CSV table of C-alpha atoms in Angstrom, one decimal:
chain,number,residue,atom,x,y,z
A,543,UNK,CA,20.4,-52.7,16.7
A,544,UNK,CA,20.1,-49.9,19.3
A,545,UNK,CA,23.2,-48.2,18.0
A,546,UNK,CA,21.7,-48.3,14.5
A,547,UNK,CA,18.4,-46.9,15.7
A,548,UNK,CA,20.2,-44.2,17.7
A,549,UNK,CA,22.2,-43.2,14.6
A,550,UNK,CA,19.1,-43.1,12.4
A,551,UNK,CA,17.4,-40.9,15.0
A,552,UNK,CA,20.4,-38.6,15.2
A,553,UNK,CA,20.5,-38.5,11.4
A,554,UNK,CA,16.8,-37.7,11.2
A,555,UNK,CA,17.2,-34.9,13.8
A,556,UNK,CA,20.0,-33.4,11.8
A,557,UNK,CA,18.0,-33.7,8.6
A,558,UNK,CA,14.9,-32.1,10.2
A,559,UNK,CA,17.1,-29.2,11.5
A,560,UNK,CA,18.5,-28.7,8.1
A,561,UNK,CA,15.0,-28.6,6.6
A,562,UNK,CA,13.9,-26.0,9.1
A,563,UNK,CA,17.0,-23.9,8.5
A,564,UNK,CA,16.5,-24.1,4.7
A,565,UNK,CA,12.8,-23.1,5.2
A,566,UNK,CA,13.9,-20.1,7.3
A,567,UNK,CA,16.5,-19.1,4.8
A,568,UNK,CA,13.9,-19.3,2.0
A,569,UNK,CA,11.5,-17.2,4.0
A,570,UNK,CA,14.3,-14.7,4.8
A,571,UNK,CA,15.0,-14.4,1.1
A,572,UNK,CA,11.3,-13.7,0.4
A,573,UNK,CA,11.3,-11.0,3.2
A,574,UNK,CA,14.5,-9.5,1.7
A,575,UNK,CA,12.8,-9.4,-1.7
A,576,UNK,CA,9.8,-7.6,-0.1
A,577,UNK,CA,12.1,-5.1,1.6
A,578,UNK,CA,14.0,-4.5,-1.7
A,579,UNK,CA,10.7,-3.9,-3.5
A,580,UNK,CA,9.6,-1.5,-0.8
A,581,UNK,CA,12.9,0.4,-1.1
A,582,UNK,CA,12.4,0.6,-4.8
A,583,UNK,CA,8.9,1.9,-4.3
A,584,UNK,CA,10.1,4.5,-1.8
A,585,UNK,CA,12.8,5.7,-4.2
A,586,UNK,CA,10.2,6.0,-7.0
A,587,UNK,CA,7.8,7.9,-4.7
A,588,UNK,CA,10.6,10.3,-3.7
A,589,UNK,CA,11.5,10.9,-7.4
A,590,UNK,CA,7.9,11.6,-8.3
A,591,UNK,CA,7.4,14.0,-5.4
A,592,UNK,CA,10.6,15.8,-6.4
A,593,UNK,CA,9.3,16.2,-9.9
A,594,UNK,CA,6.0,17.4,-8.6
A,595,UNK,CA,7.7,20.0,-6.4
A,596,UNK,CA,9.8,21.2,-9.4
A,597,UNK,CA,6.6,21.5,-11.5
A,598,UNK,CA,4.9,23.4,-8.6
A,599,UNK,CA,7.8,25.8,-8.3
A,600,UNK,CA,7.8,26.4,-12.0
A,601,UNK,CA,4.1,27.1,-11.9
A,602,UNK,CA,4.5,29.5,-9.0
A,603,UNK,CA,7.2,31.4,-10.9
A,604,UNK,CA,5.0,31.6,-14.0
A,605,UNK,CA,2.1,32.8,-12.0
A,606,UNK,CA,4.3,35.5,-10.3
A,607,UNK,CA,5.6,36.6,-13.7
A,608,UNK,CA,2.0,36.8,-15.0
A,609,UNK,CA,0.9,38.8,-12.0
A,610,UNK,CA,3.8,41.2,-12.5
A,611,UNK,CA,2.9,41.6,-16.2
A,612,UNK,CA,-0.7,42.3,-15.3
A,613,UNK,CA,0.3,45.0,-12.8
A,614,UNK,CA,2.6,46.6,-15.4
A,615,UNK,CA,-0.2,46.5,-17.9
A,616,UNK,CA,-2.7,48.0,-15.4
A,617,UNK,CA,-0.2,50.8,-14.7
A,618,UNK,CA,0.2,51.5,-18.4
A,619,UNK,CA,-3.6,51.5,-18.9
A,620,UNK,CA,-4.0,53.9,-16.0
A,621,UNK,CA,-1.4,56.3,-17.5
A,622,UNK,CA,-3.0,56.1,-20.9
A,623,UNK,CA,-6.4,56.9,-19.3
A,624,UNK,CA,-4.9,59.8,-17.3
A,625,UNK,CA,-3.4,61.2,-20.5
A,626,UNK,CA,-6.6,60.9,-22.4
A,627,UNK,CA,-8.5,62.7,-19.7
A,628,UNK,CA,-6.0,65.6,-19.7
A,629,UNK,CA,-6.6,66.2,-23.4
């Protein structure tokens, strides 16, 4: 009877240990899933910031081009004004 009780107790301990390990493994899987989602979010944020940087660079180039055109137009207007004043 004592041997049977000892075996049952050992079996219960092994079963409890397996349940704890299974619970830890499941929780580890959930944690990994959270980390995977975070990695995905970081990658998406990097992609969006890269697109924003490209858009900002294009806007800066457009603004510089417009400024150059405005300067050229101003010079042409100044020349035309000078020519009209000489006549």
